[in-house]
């Protein structure tokens, strides 16, 4: 609890508002995206979408900022292929089949019974029975792992306006790999 408080306080110093959904105290997606775009104050924001899943964040943000540019990271090959088909020909949506982390290289990714619970982390033991079934690992695969900093450097991205992460517990490690980017992200 104290660790979470400290992380949120540090992130607030960078102008980042962290919301924990499992507490059931959160803004609905539409409101959180609207607030993020207002804080970014960019007409054509550049967005990092870690854990893009099926593209819901892209669609929701586009409702408020149609000219936004997206860099969507999805390590699950099935979901990444789906995203590539969905946004084929859309020059403003870049799909990267990789996980975000604290380093670049490769990592073991766990495909679970319920794909929204996929993670670089193994499923926890002793969780609620209803969640245990959803987070049961069906298989593990090796995926590319990259840092936000290395990705931005490779494309010479000078300004990121929004970083959205939904990495099933791996968010902190992705932020560790974004130290340089966080210095200038809105």
mmCIF file of N, CA and C in Angstrom, residues 52-117:
data_model
loop_
_atom_site.group_PDB
_atom_site.id
_atom_site.type_symbol
_atom_site.label_atom_id
_atom_site.label_comp_id
_atom_site.label_asym_id
_atom_site.label_seq_id
_atom_site.Cartn_x
_atom_site.Cartn_y
_atom_site.Cartn_z
ATOM 1 N N UNK A 52 -2.060 -3.179 -25.895
ATOM 2 C CA UNK A 52 -3.106 -2.640 -26.769
ATOM 3 C C UNK A 52 -4.314 -3.565 -26.900
ATOM 4 N N UNK A 53 -4.122 -4.848 -26.654
ATOM 5 C CA UNK A 53 -5.188 -5.862 -26.701
ATOM 6 C C UNK A 53 -5.914 -5.803 -28.044
ATOM 7 N N UNK A 54 -7.133 -5.269 -28.095
ATOM 8 C CA UNK A 54 -7.895 -5.228 -29.342
ATOM 9 C C UNK A 54 -8.088 -3.819 -29.886
ATOM 10 N N UNK A 55 -7.393 -2.842 -29.277
ATOM 11 C CA UNK A 55 -7.440 -1.485 -29.804
ATOM 12 C C UNK A 55 -8.498 -0.584 -29.194
ATOM 13 N N UNK A 56 -9.063 -0.943 -28.074
ATOM 14 C CA UNK A 56 -10.111 -0.124 -27.452
ATOM 15 C C UNK A 56 -9.610 1.276 -27.105
ATOM 16 N N UNK A 57 -8.363 1.384 -26.653
ATOM 17 C CA UNK A 57 -7.825 2.704 -26.302
ATOM 18 C C UNK A 57 -7.670 3.569 -27.550
ATOM 19 N N UNK A 58 -7.248 2.971 -28.648
ATOM 20 C CA UNK A 58 -7.118 3.720 -29.905
ATOM 21 C C UNK A 58 -8.476 4.283 -30.295
ATOM 22 N N UNK A 59 -9.494 3.447 -30.289
ATOM 23 C CA UNK A 59 -10.829 3.878 -30.693
ATOM 24 C C UNK A 59 -11.381 4.939 -29.745
ATOM 25 N N UNK A 60 -11.179 4.753 -28.442
ATOM 26 C CA UNK A 60 -11.707 5.709 -27.462
ATOM 27 C C UNK A 60 -10.998 7.061 -27.570
ATOM 28 N N UNK A 61 -9.684 7.053 -27.706
ATOM 29 C CA UNK A 61 -8.945 8.313 -27.818
ATOM 30 C C UNK A 61 -9.257 9.027 -29.123
ATOM 31 N N UNK A 62 -9.453 8.259 -30.171
ATOM 32 C CA UNK A 62 -9.770 8.864 -31.468
ATOM 33 C C UNK A 62 -11.101 9.598 -31.451
ATOM 34 N N UNK A 63 -12.005 9.189 -30.575
ATOM 35 C CA UNK A 63 -13.285 9.882 -30.467
ATOM 36 C C UNK A 63 -13.072 11.340 -30.060
ATOM 37 N N UNK A 64 -12.006 11.608 -29.304
ATOM 38 C CA UNK A 64 -11.706 12.954 -28.835
ATOM 39 C C UNK A 64 -10.589 13.626 -29.638
ATOM 40 N N UNK A 65 -9.720 12.832 -30.219
ATOM 41 C CA UNK A 65 -8.570 13.363 -30.967
ATOM 42 C C UNK A 65 -8.375 12.538 -32.236
ATOM 43 N N UNK A 66 -9.154 12.818 -33.278
ATOM 44 C CA UNK A 66 -9.110 12.008 -34.506
ATOM 45 C C UNK A 66 -7.746 11.960 -35.192
ATOM 46 N N UNK A 67 -6.902 12.978 -34.975
ATOM 47 C CA UNK A 67 -5.601 13.003 -35.658
ATOM 48 C C UNK A 67 -4.471 12.447 -34.795
ATOM 49 N N UNK A 68 -4.807 11.792 -33.698
ATOM 50 C CA UNK A 68 -3.776 11.225 -32.813
ATOM 51 C C UNK A 68 -2.961 10.161 -33.545
ATOM 52 N N UNK A 69 -1.709 10.049 -33.126
ATOM 53 C CA UNK A 69 -0.786 9.029 -33.656
ATOM 54 C C UNK A 69 -0.559 8.006 -32.547
ATOM 55 N N UNK A 70 -0.639 6.721 -32.892
ATOM 56 C CA UNK A 70 -0.538 5.656 -31.895
ATOM 57 C C UNK A 70 0.619 4.709 -32.182
ATOM 58 N N UNK A 71 1.264 4.288 -31.104
ATOM 59 C CA UNK A 71 2.303 3.262 -31.150
ATOM 60 C C UNK A 71 1.833 2.186 -30.170
ATOM 61 N N UNK A 72 1.225 1.133 -30.734
ATOM 62 C CA UNK A 72 0.538 0.108 -29.945
ATOM 63 C C UNK A 72 1.400 -1.139 -29.787
ATOM 64 N N UNK A 73 1.649 -1.509 -28.541
ATOM 65 C CA UNK A 73 2.466 -2.678 -28.224
ATOM 66 C C UNK A 73 1.561 -3.806 -27.749
ATOM 67 N N UNK A 74 1.657 -4.955 -28.415
ATOM 68 C CA UNK A 74 0.882 -6.136 -28.030
ATOM 69 C C UNK A 74 1.738 -7.372 -28.277
ATOM 70 N N UNK A 75 2.159 -8.057 -27.196
ATOM 71 C CA UNK A 75 3.027 -9.223 -27.360
ATOM 72 C C UNK A 75 2.305 -10.499 -27.784
ATOM 73 N N UNK A 76 1.015 -10.615 -27.525
ATOM 74 C CA UNK A 76 0.250 -11.814 -27.881
ATOM 75 C C UNK A 76 0.127 -11.865 -29.407
ATOM 76 N N UNK A 77 0.707 -12.879 -30.067
ATOM 77 C CA UNK A 77 0.699 -12.923 -31.534
ATOM 78 C C UNK A 77 -0.708 -12.896 -32.133
ATOM 79 N N UNK A 78 -1.660 -13.580 -31.520
ATOM 80 C CA UNK A 78 -3.034 -13.603 -32.022
ATOM 81 C C UNK A 78 -3.646 -12.199 -31.979
ATOM 82 N N UNK A 79 -3.485 -11.521 -30.853
ATOM 83 C CA UNK A 79 -4.046 -10.175 -30.719
ATOM 84 C C UNK A 79 -3.300 -9.164 -31.586
ATOM 85 N N UNK A 80 -1.984 -9.304 -31.697
ATOM 86 C CA UNK A 80 -1.203 -8.396 -32.555
ATOM 87 C C UNK A 80 -1.642 -8.538 -34.017
ATOM 88 N N UNK A 81 -1.851 -9.779 -34.470
ATOM 89 C CA UNK A 81 -2.333 -9.995 -35.842
ATOM 90 C C UNK A 81 -3.705 -9.362 -36.051
ATOM 91 N N UNK A 82 -4.568 -9.501 -35.057
ATOM 92 C CA UNK A 82 -5.907 -8.908 -35.119
ATOM 93 C C UNK A 82 -5.816 -7.373 -35.234
ATOM 94 N N UNK A 83 -4.923 -6.782 -34.429
ATOM 95 C CA UNK A 83 -4.718 -5.331 -34.492
ATOM 96 C C UNK A 83 -4.197 -4.904 -35.862
ATOM 97 N N UNK A 84 -3.265 -5.677 -36.403
ATOM 98 C CA UNK A 84 -2.698 -5.339 -37.714
ATOM 99 C C UNK A 84 -3.773 -5.365 -38.798
ATOM 100 N N UNK A 85 -4.692 -6.322 -38.701
ATOM 101 C CA UNK A 85 -5.800 -6.379 -39.660
ATOM 102 C C UNK A 85 -6.766 -5.214 -39.445
ATOM 103 N N UNK A 86 -7.090 -4.937 -38.212
ATOM 104 C CA UNK A 86 -8.038 -3.866 -37.888
ATOM 105 C C UNK A 86 -7.540 -2.516 -38.391
ATOM 106 N N UNK A 87 -6.251 -2.252 -38.217
ATOM 107 C CA UNK A 87 -5.706 -0.936 -38.561
ATOM 108 C C UNK A 87 -4.835 -0.961 -39.807
ATOM 109 N N UNK A 88 -4.992 -1.972 -40.639
ATOM 110 C CA UNK A 88 -4.231 -2.073 -41.888
ATOM 111 C C UNK A 88 -4.488 -0.815 -42.734
ATOM 112 N N UNK A 89 -3.429 -0.225 -43.214
ATOM 113 C CA UNK A 89 -3.549 0.954 -44.065
ATOM 114 C C UNK A 89 -3.714 2.259 -43.294
ATOM 115 N N UNK A 90 -3.808 2.190 -41.987
ATOM 116 C CA UNK A 90 -3.941 3.393 -41.166
ATOM 117 C C UNK A 90 -2.540 3.842 -40.752
ATOM 118 N N UNK A 91 -2.039 4.888 -41.392
ATOM 119 C CA UNK A 91 -0.675 5.352 -41.144
ATOM 120 C C UNK A 91 -0.482 5.931 -39.753
ATOM 121 N N UNK A 92 -1.567 6.242 -39.064
ATOM 122 C CA UNK A 92 -1.480 6.848 -37.726
ATOM 123 C C UNK A 92 -1.468 5.803 -36.603
ATOM 124 N N UNK A 93 -1.597 4.528 -36.974
ATOM 125 C CA UNK A 93 -1.584 3.461 -35.961
ATOM 126 C C UNK A 93 -0.466 2.484 -36.304
ATOM 127 N N UNK A 94 0.529 2.431 -35.430
ATOM 128 C CA UNK A 94 1.675 1.539 -35.601
ATOM 129 C C UNK A 94 1.535 0.386 -34.611
ATOM 130 N N UNK A 95 1.538 -0.831 -35.115
ATOM 131 C CA UNK A 95 1.408 -2.010 -34.263
ATOM 132 C C UNK A 95 2.780 -2.644 -34.111
ATOM 133 N N UNK A 96 3.191 -2.855 -32.866
ATOM 134 C CA UNK A 96 4.480 -3.462 -32.574
ATOM 135 C C UNK A 96 4.219 -4.721 -31.774
ATOM 136 N N UNK A 97 4.568 -5.863 -32.345
ATOM 137 C CA UNK A 97 4.368 -7.133 -31.635
ATOM 138 C C UNK A 97 5.533 -7.328 -30.681
ATOM 139 N N UNK A 98 5.394 -6.739 -29.500
ATOM 140 C CA UNK A 98 6.431 -6.819 -28.474
ATOM 141 C C UNK A 98 5.816 -6.418 -27.140
ATOM 142 N N UNK A 99 6.495 -6.828 -26.085
ATOM 143 C CA UNK A 99 6.111 -6.421 -24.737
ATOM 144 C C UNK A 99 6.986 -5.251 -24.322
ATOM 145 N N UNK A 100 6.473 -4.421 -23.430
ATOM 146 C CA UNK A 100 7.254 -3.320 -22.882
ATOM 147 C C UNK A 100 7.815 -3.727 -21.537
ATOM 148 N N UNK A 101 9.071 -3.317 -21.276
ATOM 149 C CA UNK A 101 9.698 -3.688 -20.014
ATOM 150 C C UNK A 101 10.832 -2.752 -19.651
ATOM 151 N N UNK A 102 11.629 -3.190 -18.701
ATOM 152 C CA UNK A 102 12.737 -2.401 -18.170
ATOM 153 C C UNK A 102 14.016 -2.585 -18.972
ATOM 154 N N UNK A 103 14.011 -3.508 -19.920
ATOM 155 C CA UNK A 103 15.182 -3.792 -20.738
ATOM 156 C C UNK A 103 14.716 -4.271 -22.112
ATOM 157 N N UNK A 104 15.640 -4.317 -23.051
ATOM 158 C CA UNK A 104 15.337 -4.861 -24.370
ATOM 159 C C UNK A 104 15.916 -6.260 -24.465
ATOM 160 N N UNK A 105 15.266 -7.109 -25.221
ATOM 161 C CA UNK A 105 15.709 -8.493 -25.393
ATOM 162 C C UNK A 105 14.513 -9.381 -25.636
ATOM 163 N N UNK A 106 14.449 -10.473 -24.892
ATOM 164 C CA UNK A 106 13.299 -11.365 -25.002
ATOM 165 C C UNK A 106 12.844 -11.735 -23.594
ATOM 166 N N UNK A 107 11.614 -12.242 -23.526
ATOM 167 C CA UNK A 107 11.047 -12.612 -22.228
ATOM 168 C C UNK A 107 9.990 -13.682 -22.437
ATOM 169 N N UNK A 108 9.666 -14.373 -21.374
ATOM 170 C CA UNK A 108 8.613 -15.383 -21.408
ATOM 171 C C UNK A 108 7.283 -14.683 -21.118
ATOM 172 N N UNK A 109 6.331 -14.905 -22.003
ATOM 173 C CA UNK A 109 5.002 -14.295 -21.904
ATOM 174 C C UNK A 109 3.987 -15.408 -21.696
ATOM 175 N N UNK A 110 3.090 -15.192 -20.743
ATOM 176 C CA UNK A 110 2.118 -16.215 -20.367
ATOM 177 C C UNK A 110 0.761 -15.908 -20.996
ATOM 178 N N UNK A 111 0.312 -16.843 -21.859
ATOM 179 C CA UNK A 111 -1.005 -16.754 -22.481
ATOM 180 C C UNK A 111 -1.972 -17.476 -21.548
ATOM 181 N N UNK A 112 -2.959 -16.738 -21.043
ATOM 182 C CA UNK A 112 -3.877 -17.282 -20.048
ATOM 183 C C UNK A 112 -5.223 -17.650 -20.647
ATOM 184 N N UNK A 113 -6.032 -18.333 -19.865
ATOM 185 C CA UNK A 113 -7.364 -18.763 -20.304
ATOM 186 C C UNK A 113 -8.183 -17.561 -20.776
ATOM 187 N N UNK A 114 -8.059 -16.450 -20.094
ATOM 188 C CA UNK A 114 -8.700 -15.206 -20.505
ATOM 189 C C UNK A 114 -7.602 -14.269 -20.996
ATOM 190 N N UNK A 115 -7.588 -13.993 -22.287
ATOM 191 C CA UNK A 115 -6.492 -13.222 -22.884
ATOM 192 C C UNK A 115 -6.264 -11.850 -22.252
ATOM 193 N N UNK A 116 -7.272 -11.143 -21.751
ATOM 194 C CA UNK A 116 -6.978 -9.864 -21.092
ATOM 195 C C UNK A 116 -6.094 -9.999 -19.852
ATOM 196 N N UNK A 117 -5.903 -11.221 -19.356
ATOM 197 C CA UNK A 117 -5.041 -11.420 -18.177
ATOM 198 C C UNK A 117 -3.643 -11.890 -18.547
#
